[in-house]
Short mmCIF file of N, CA and C in Angstrom, two decimals:
data_model
loop_
_atom_site.label_atom_id
_atom_site.label_comp_id
_atom_site.label_asym_id
_atom_site.label_seq_id
_atom_site.Cartn_x
_atom_site.Cartn_y
_atom_site.Cartn_z
N GLN A 286 -18.99 -1.74 -3.30
CA GLN A 286 -17.91 -0.87 -4.37
C GLN A 286 -17.74 0.19 -2.68
N VAL A 287 -15.96 0.34 -3.17
CA VAL A 287 -15.31 1.26 -2.30
C VAL A 287 -14.67 2.29 -2.45
N HIS A 288 -14.43 3.71 -2.33
CA HIS A 288 -13.99 4.47 -2.59
C HIS A 288 -12.49 4.21 -1.69
N LEU A 289 -10.97 4.29 -2.37
CA LEU A 289 -9.98 4.70 -1.73
C LEU A 289 -8.98 5.56 -2.00
N VAL A 290 -8.61 6.41 -1.31
CA VAL A 290 -8.32 8.04 -1.50
C VAL A 290 -6.71 8.18 -0.73
N GLU A 291 -5.51 7.96 -1.70
CA GLU A 291 -4.60 8.23 -1.25
C GLU A 291 -4.25 9.50 -1.15
N SER A 292 -3.27 9.82 -0.16
CA SER A 292 -2.78 11.48 0.30
C SER A 292 -1.18 11.00 0.87
N GLY A 293 -0.41 12.15 0.90
CA GLY A 293 1.12 12.15 0.97
C GLY A 293 2.30 11.86 0.33
N GLY A 294 1.81 11.54 -0.81
CA GLY A 294 3.17 11.54 -2.07
C GLY A 294 3.50 12.65 -2.30
N GLY A 295 4.54 12.80 -2.40
CA GLY A 295 5.74 14.24 -3.23
C GLY A 295 7.03 13.95 -3.34
N LEU A 296 7.56 14.97 -3.19
CA LEU A 296 9.31 15.35 -3.63
C LEU A 296 10.05 15.08 -2.87
N VAL A 297 11.47 14.34 -2.40
CA VAL A 297 11.68 13.74 -1.30
C VAL A 297 13.62 13.40 -1.95
N GLN A 298 14.18 14.04 -1.28
CA GLN A 298 15.98 13.63 -1.19
C GLN A 298 16.19 12.19 -1.25
N ALA A 299 17.05 11.44 -2.26
CA ALA A 299 17.39 9.89 -1.31
C ALA A 299 17.74 10.84 0.26
N GLY A 300 17.53 8.96 0.64
CA GLY A 300 17.52 9.35 1.97
C GLY A 300 16.62 9.84 3.16
N GLY A 301 15.45 10.54 2.55
CA GLY A 301 14.71 11.46 3.13
C GLY A 301 13.54 10.03 3.40
N SER A 302 12.25 10.75 4.04
CA SER A 302 11.19 10.04 4.54
C SER A 302 10.03 10.88 4.20
N LEU A 303 8.84 9.62 3.58
CA LEU A 303 7.32 9.98 3.49
C LEU A 303 6.60 8.80 4.57
N ARG A 304 5.45 9.67 4.40
CA ARG A 304 3.90 9.45 4.93
C ARG A 304 3.26 8.90 4.19
N LEU A 305 2.75 7.74 3.62
CA LEU A 305 1.25 7.58 2.66
C LEU A 305 0.53 7.12 3.63
N THR A 306 -0.78 7.97 3.33
CA THR A 306 -2.29 7.39 4.03
C THR A 306 -3.23 6.95 3.03
N CYS A 307 -3.64 6.43 3.05
CA CYS A 307 -5.31 5.55 2.61
C CYS A 307 -6.40 5.34 3.16
N THR A 308 -6.78 6.07 3.33
CA THR A 308 -8.57 5.89 3.55
C THR A 308 -9.65 5.37 3.11
N ALA A 309 -10.41 4.63 3.33
CA ALA A 309 -11.64 3.56 2.94
C ALA A 309 -12.68 4.40 3.02
N SER A 310 -13.75 4.48 1.95
CA SER A 310 -14.98 5.03 2.25
C SER A 310 -15.81 4.53 3.11
N ARG A 311 -15.66 3.23 2.96
CA ARG A 311 -16.71 2.23 3.34
C ARG A 311 -16.49 1.38 4.84
N ARG A 312 -16.78 1.41 5.73
CA ARG A 312 -16.49 0.51 6.93
C ARG A 312 -16.17 -0.83 6.92
N THR A 313 -17.02 -1.40 5.78
CA THR A 313 -17.23 -2.93 5.55
C THR A 313 -15.66 -3.48 5.16
N PHE A 314 -14.81 -2.63 4.83
CA PHE A 314 -13.61 -3.12 4.57
C PHE A 314 -12.34 -3.18 5.52
N ASP A 315 -12.83 -2.74 6.78
CA ASP A 315 -11.93 -2.71 7.97
C ASP A 315 -11.73 -4.34 7.91
N THR A 316 -12.21 -5.57 7.14
CA THR A 316 -12.24 -6.54 7.75
C THR A 316 -11.53 -7.25 6.50
N TYR A 317 -10.90 -6.26 5.65
CA TYR A 317 -10.29 -7.24 4.41
C TYR A 317 -8.78 -6.64 4.45
N ALA A 318 -8.24 -8.04 4.83
CA ALA A 318 -6.69 -7.06 4.35
C ALA A 318 -6.29 -5.94 2.85
N LYS A 319 -5.41 -5.17 3.54
CA LYS A 319 -4.84 -4.43 2.74
C LYS A 319 -3.57 -4.17 2.05
N ALA A 320 -3.53 -3.17 1.01
CA ALA A 320 -1.72 -3.07 0.59
C ALA A 320 -1.56 -2.43 -0.16
N TRP A 321 -0.41 -2.05 -0.32
CA TRP A 321 -0.10 -0.93 -1.44
C TRP A 321 0.79 -1.72 -2.02
N PHE A 322 0.71 -0.94 -3.23
CA PHE A 322 1.41 -1.38 -5.43
C PHE A 322 1.97 -0.34 -5.17
N ARG A 323 3.02 0.00 -6.20
CA ARG A 323 3.73 0.86 -6.83
C ARG A 323 3.67 0.89 -8.50
N GLN A 324 3.74 1.88 -9.36
CA GLN A 324 4.09 1.48 -10.43
C GLN A 324 5.25 2.69 -11.14
N PRO A 325 6.70 2.36 -10.98
CA PRO A 325 7.60 3.19 -11.76
C PRO A 325 7.11 3.44 -13.07
N PRO A 326 8.30 4.51 -13.53
CA PRO A 326 7.97 5.03 -14.86
C PRO A 326 8.02 4.30 -15.60
N GLY A 327 7.12 3.77 -16.71
CA GLY A 327 7.65 2.87 -17.46
C GLY A 327 7.73 1.57 -17.10
N LYS A 328 7.24 1.33 -16.16
CA LYS A 328 7.51 -0.50 -15.59
C LYS A 328 5.55 -0.37 -15.45
N GLU A 329 6.02 -2.10 -15.00
CA GLU A 329 4.37 -2.78 -14.55
C GLU A 329 4.11 -2.50 -12.91
N ARG A 330 3.06 -2.22 -12.83
CA ARG A 330 2.46 -1.84 -11.46
C ARG A 330 2.87 -3.86 -10.23
N GLU A 331 3.77 -2.97 -9.49
CA GLU A 331 4.20 -4.28 -8.39
C GLU A 331 3.75 -3.92 -7.02
N PHE A 332 3.95 -5.15 -6.76
CA PHE A 332 3.45 -4.80 -4.84
C PHE A 332 4.42 -3.87 -4.04
N VAL A 333 3.86 -3.88 -3.27
CA VAL A 333 5.08 -3.13 -1.41
C VAL A 333 4.62 -3.74 -0.66
N ALA A 334 3.61 -3.68 -0.07
CA ALA A 334 3.26 -4.37 1.05
C ALA A 334 2.13 -5.00 1.22
N ALA A 335 1.27 -5.46 2.29
CA ALA A 335 0.43 -6.16 2.39
C ALA A 335 0.16 -5.97 4.42
N ILE A 336 -1.07 -5.97 4.53
CA ILE A 336 -1.08 -6.15 6.17
C ILE A 336 -2.60 -6.67 6.15
N SER A 337 -2.55 -7.48 7.17
CA SER A 337 -4.43 -7.90 7.52
C SER A 337 -5.05 -7.55 8.05
N PHE A 338 -5.99 -7.97 8.22
CA PHE A 338 -7.30 -7.06 8.77
C PHE A 338 -7.34 -6.43 9.89
N GLU A 339 -6.46 -7.49 11.31
CA GLU A 339 -6.55 -6.98 12.26
C GLU A 339 -5.16 -6.17 12.53
N GLY A 340 -4.02 -6.09 11.53
CA GLY A 340 -3.01 -5.12 11.35
C GLY A 340 -1.79 -6.30 11.97
N SER A 341 -2.08 -7.53 13.03
CA SER A 341 -1.05 -8.25 13.64
C SER A 341 -0.06 -9.07 12.26
N SER A 342 -0.25 -9.41 11.11
CA SER A 342 0.82 -9.67 9.84
C SER A 342 1.32 -8.70 8.82
N THR A 343 1.98 -8.62 8.76
CA THR A 343 2.70 -7.87 7.58
C THR A 343 3.43 -8.55 6.37
N TYR A 344 3.25 -7.97 5.16
CA TYR A 344 4.06 -9.10 4.37
C TYR A 344 4.86 -7.75 3.39
N TYR A 345 6.26 -8.34 2.93
CA TYR A 345 6.88 -6.32 2.12
C TYR A 345 7.42 -7.36 0.83
N ALA A 346 7.72 -6.39 -0.32
CA ALA A 346 8.90 -7.02 -1.20
C ALA A 346 9.61 -6.87 -0.28
N ASP A 347 10.94 -7.87 -1.12
CA ASP A 347 12.26 -7.71 -0.62
C ASP A 347 12.84 -6.30 -0.77
N SER A 348 12.08 -5.64 -1.56
CA SER A 348 13.18 -3.90 -2.24
C SER A 348 13.14 -3.16 -1.33
N VAL A 349 11.51 -3.48 -0.37
CA VAL A 349 11.45 -2.25 0.76
C VAL A 349 11.41 -3.15 2.31
N LYS A 350 12.12 -3.98 2.00
CA LYS A 350 11.62 -4.90 3.63
C LYS A 350 12.75 -3.69 4.30
N GLY A 351 12.65 -3.41 5.49
CA GLY A 351 13.42 -2.95 6.62
C GLY A 351 13.38 -1.13 6.23
N ARG A 352 12.85 -1.03 4.82
CA ARG A 352 12.88 0.71 5.09
C ARG A 352 11.36 1.41 5.16
N PHE A 353 10.58 0.15 4.88
CA PHE A 353 9.49 0.72 4.57
C PHE A 353 8.44 0.11 5.95
N THR A 354 7.46 0.38 6.28
CA THR A 354 5.88 -0.25 7.52
C THR A 354 4.87 0.31 7.55
N ILE A 355 4.64 -0.65 6.82
CA ILE A 355 2.60 -0.88 6.98
C ILE A 355 1.69 -0.51 7.84
N SER A 356 1.06 -0.26 8.63
CA SER A 356 0.05 -0.02 9.48
C SER A 356 -1.81 -0.07 8.85
N ARG A 357 -2.27 -0.02 9.69
CA ARG A 357 -3.77 0.29 9.81
C ARG A 357 -4.27 0.84 10.93
N ASP A 358 -5.13 1.55 10.60
CA ASP A 358 -6.02 2.01 12.12
C ASP A 358 -7.46 1.67 11.88
N ASN A 359 -8.30 0.94 11.69
CA ASN A 359 -9.54 0.70 11.66
C ASN A 359 -10.86 1.41 11.95
N ALA A 360 -10.70 2.14 13.16
CA ALA A 360 -11.47 3.34 13.48
C ALA A 360 -11.31 4.43 12.90
N LYS A 361 -10.56 4.62 11.82
CA LYS A 361 -10.57 5.55 11.08
C LYS A 361 -10.22 5.01 9.84
N SER A 362 -10.78 3.49 9.54
CA SER A 362 -10.23 3.29 8.02
C SER A 362 -9.27 3.72 7.64
N THR A 363 -8.21 3.65 7.86
CA THR A 363 -7.27 3.86 7.37
C THR A 363 -5.56 3.01 6.86
N ILE A 364 -4.93 3.41 6.14
CA ILE A 364 -3.44 2.48 6.16
C ILE A 364 -2.54 3.21 5.82
N THR A 365 -1.63 3.15 6.67
CA THR A 365 -0.76 3.99 6.35
C THR A 365 0.86 3.20 5.60
N LEU A 366 1.67 3.94 5.18
CA LEU A 366 2.85 3.39 4.85
C LEU A 366 4.15 4.21 4.39
N GLU A 367 4.67 3.86 5.86
CA GLU A 367 5.99 4.74 5.90
C GLU A 367 7.23 4.21 5.32
N MET A 368 7.71 5.52 4.65
CA MET A 368 9.23 5.30 3.93
C MET A 368 9.62 6.17 4.54
N ASN A 369 10.88 5.24 4.69
CA ASN A 369 12.64 5.95 5.14
C ASN A 369 12.98 5.54 4.59
N ASN A 370 14.57 6.00 4.86
CA ASN A 370 16.19 6.02 3.81
C ASN A 370 15.05 5.49 2.36
N LEU A 371 14.52 6.82 1.47
CA LEU A 371 14.15 6.66 0.11
C LEU A 371 15.35 6.40 -0.84
N LYS A 372 15.38 6.25 -2.04
CA LYS A 372 15.87 5.47 -2.64
C LYS A 372 15.00 5.92 -4.16
N PRO A 373 16.06 6.51 -5.29
CA PRO A 373 15.33 7.01 -6.39
C PRO A 373 14.62 5.67 -7.52
N GLU A 374 15.23 5.03 -6.85
CA GLU A 374 14.01 3.37 -7.22
C GLU A 374 13.06 3.81 -6.93
N ASP A 375 12.77 4.36 -5.95
CA ASP A 375 11.39 3.97 -5.05
C ASP A 375 10.64 5.03 -5.98
N THR A 376 11.16 5.77 -6.77
CA THR A 376 9.91 6.89 -7.42
C THR A 376 9.06 6.16 -8.21
N ALA A 377 7.63 6.11 -8.01
CA ALA A 377 6.57 5.42 -8.51
C ALA A 377 5.52 6.05 -8.09
N VAL A 378 4.03 6.36 -8.62
CA VAL A 378 2.82 6.00 -8.30
C VAL A 378 2.64 4.80 -7.42
N TYR A 379 2.16 5.18 -6.11
CA TYR A 379 1.52 4.67 -5.15
C TYR A 379 -0.03 4.40 -5.20
N TYR A 380 -0.32 3.00 -5.09
CA TYR A 380 -1.72 2.76 -4.69
C TYR A 380 -1.91 1.80 -3.64
N CYS A 381 -3.06 2.32 -3.00
CA CYS A 381 -3.59 1.43 -2.00
C CYS A 381 -4.69 0.36 -2.45
N ASN A 382 -5.05 -1.28 -2.44
CA ASN A 382 -5.59 -1.79 -2.92
C ASN A 382 -6.44 -2.63 -1.77
N THR A 383 -7.67 -2.84 -2.21
CA THR A 383 -8.77 -3.94 -1.16
C THR A 383 -9.23 -5.07 -2.12
N GLY A 384 -10.06 -5.84 -1.44
CA GLY A 384 -10.90 -6.56 -2.26
C GLY A 384 -10.66 -7.71 -2.40
N THR A 385 -9.57 -8.07 -2.20
CA THR A 385 -9.10 -9.75 -2.44
C THR A 385 -10.31 -11.26 -2.75
N ARG A 386 -10.65 -12.07 -3.10
CA ARG A 386 -11.25 -12.83 -3.29
C ARG A 386 -11.72 -13.40 -1.64
N SER A 387 -10.93 -13.60 -0.35
CA SER A 387 -10.81 -14.38 0.54
C SER A 387 -10.99 -13.29 1.52
N SER A 388 -10.18 -11.26 1.48
CA SER A 388 -10.01 -10.99 2.57
C SER A 388 -8.82 -10.91 3.14
N ARG A 389 -8.29 -12.25 2.65
CA ARG A 389 -7.45 -12.37 3.53
C ARG A 389 -5.82 -11.73 2.81
N MET A 390 -4.44 -11.86 3.88
CA MET A 390 -3.57 -11.31 3.38
C MET A 390 -2.58 -12.38 2.28
N GLN A 391 -3.28 -13.28 2.86
CA GLN A 391 -2.59 -14.69 2.05
C GLN A 391 -2.79 -14.50 0.72
N ASP A 392 -4.16 -14.36 0.51
CA ASP A 392 -4.32 -13.79 -0.94
C ASP A 392 -2.95 -12.53 -1.38
N TYR A 393 -2.59 -11.60 -0.93
CA TYR A 393 -1.45 -10.70 -1.46
C TYR A 393 0.11 -11.78 -1.53
N ARG A 394 0.11 -12.67 -0.59
CA ARG A 394 1.40 -13.69 -0.49
C ARG A 394 1.42 -14.57 -1.88
N SER A 395 0.06 -14.83 -2.16
CA SER A 395 -0.18 -15.55 -3.67
C SER A 395 0.09 -15.22 -4.81
N GLY A 396 0.29 -13.36 -4.62
CA GLY A 396 0.27 -13.10 -5.98
C GLY A 396 -0.96 -12.26 -6.47
N ALA A 397 -2.22 -12.54 -5.48
CA ALA A 397 -3.25 -11.83 -5.73
C ALA A 397 -3.39 -10.27 -6.08
N VAL A 398 -4.37 -9.87 -6.23
CA VAL A 398 -4.70 -7.84 -5.91
C VAL A 398 -6.16 -7.91 -6.03
N GLY A 399 -6.73 -7.16 -4.90
CA GLY A 399 -7.81 -6.82 -4.99
C GLY A 399 -8.74 -5.90 -6.08
N LEU A 400 -9.96 -6.09 -5.65
CA LEU A 400 -11.15 -5.64 -7.13
C LEU A 400 -10.11 -3.91 -6.77
N TYR A 401 -10.16 -3.09 -5.65
CA TYR A 401 -10.65 -1.75 -5.66
C TYR A 401 -8.83 -1.14 -5.60
N TRP A 402 -8.72 -0.45 -6.14
CA TRP A 402 -7.48 0.82 -6.59
C TRP A 402 -8.16 2.04 -5.52
N GLY A 403 -6.99 3.08 -5.24
CA GLY A 403 -6.82 4.37 -5.36
C GLY A 403 -6.92 5.16 -6.44
N GLN A 404 -6.73 6.60 -6.51
CA GLN A 404 -6.63 6.65 -7.93
C GLN A 404 -4.98 6.61 -7.89
N GLY A 405 -4.11 7.10 -6.77
CA GLY A 405 -2.50 6.94 -6.54
C GLY A 405 -1.89 8.48 -6.44
N THR A 406 -0.76 7.79 -5.71
CA THR A 406 0.00 9.29 -5.31
C THR A 406 1.29 9.41 -5.31
N GLN A 407 1.91 10.43 -5.90
CA GLN A 407 3.32 10.29 -6.80
C GLN A 407 3.75 10.24 -5.78
N VAL A 408 5.10 9.76 -6.07
CA VAL A 408 6.55 9.54 -4.90
C VAL A 408 7.24 10.00 -6.05
N THR A 409 8.22 10.91 -6.02
CA THR A 409 9.41 11.41 -6.31
C THR A 409 10.61 11.55 -5.21
N VAL A 410 11.66 10.64 -5.87
CA VAL A 410 12.33 10.57 -4.90
C VAL A 410 13.90 11.06 -5.97
N SER A 411 14.63 12.56 -5.11
CA SER A 411 15.76 12.79 -6.41
C SER A 411 17.29 12.24 -5.70
N SER A 412 18.19 11.94 -6.75
CA SER A 412 19.47 11.57 -6.04
C SER A 412 19.95 12.51 -5.28
#
């Protein structure tokens, strides 16, 4: 079991930036790939970005590629999502996720999700 806690959401104008952070309660999951997902209002939860356990590989949804950057600091058991040039369609609750079956980033590439979710943080982008 691991608790994931997201922070950093808020209200921003289109074109602005936000930085989200997710902290894990257990160091065990420092050896797992981690990811960000989001759920826009009235829509299904969707994949945003993933990062390998050592941080050397990343993977992004096409909709955020070139605007969002995922990173991690295993010494602090955190992952971060830097979001730039935000658009109204980025409005969503953002969740971090970990605990896929093989613990590898390839799991997220193949559409899998991990067992553990944070409570989410709201990001609202005004036009």
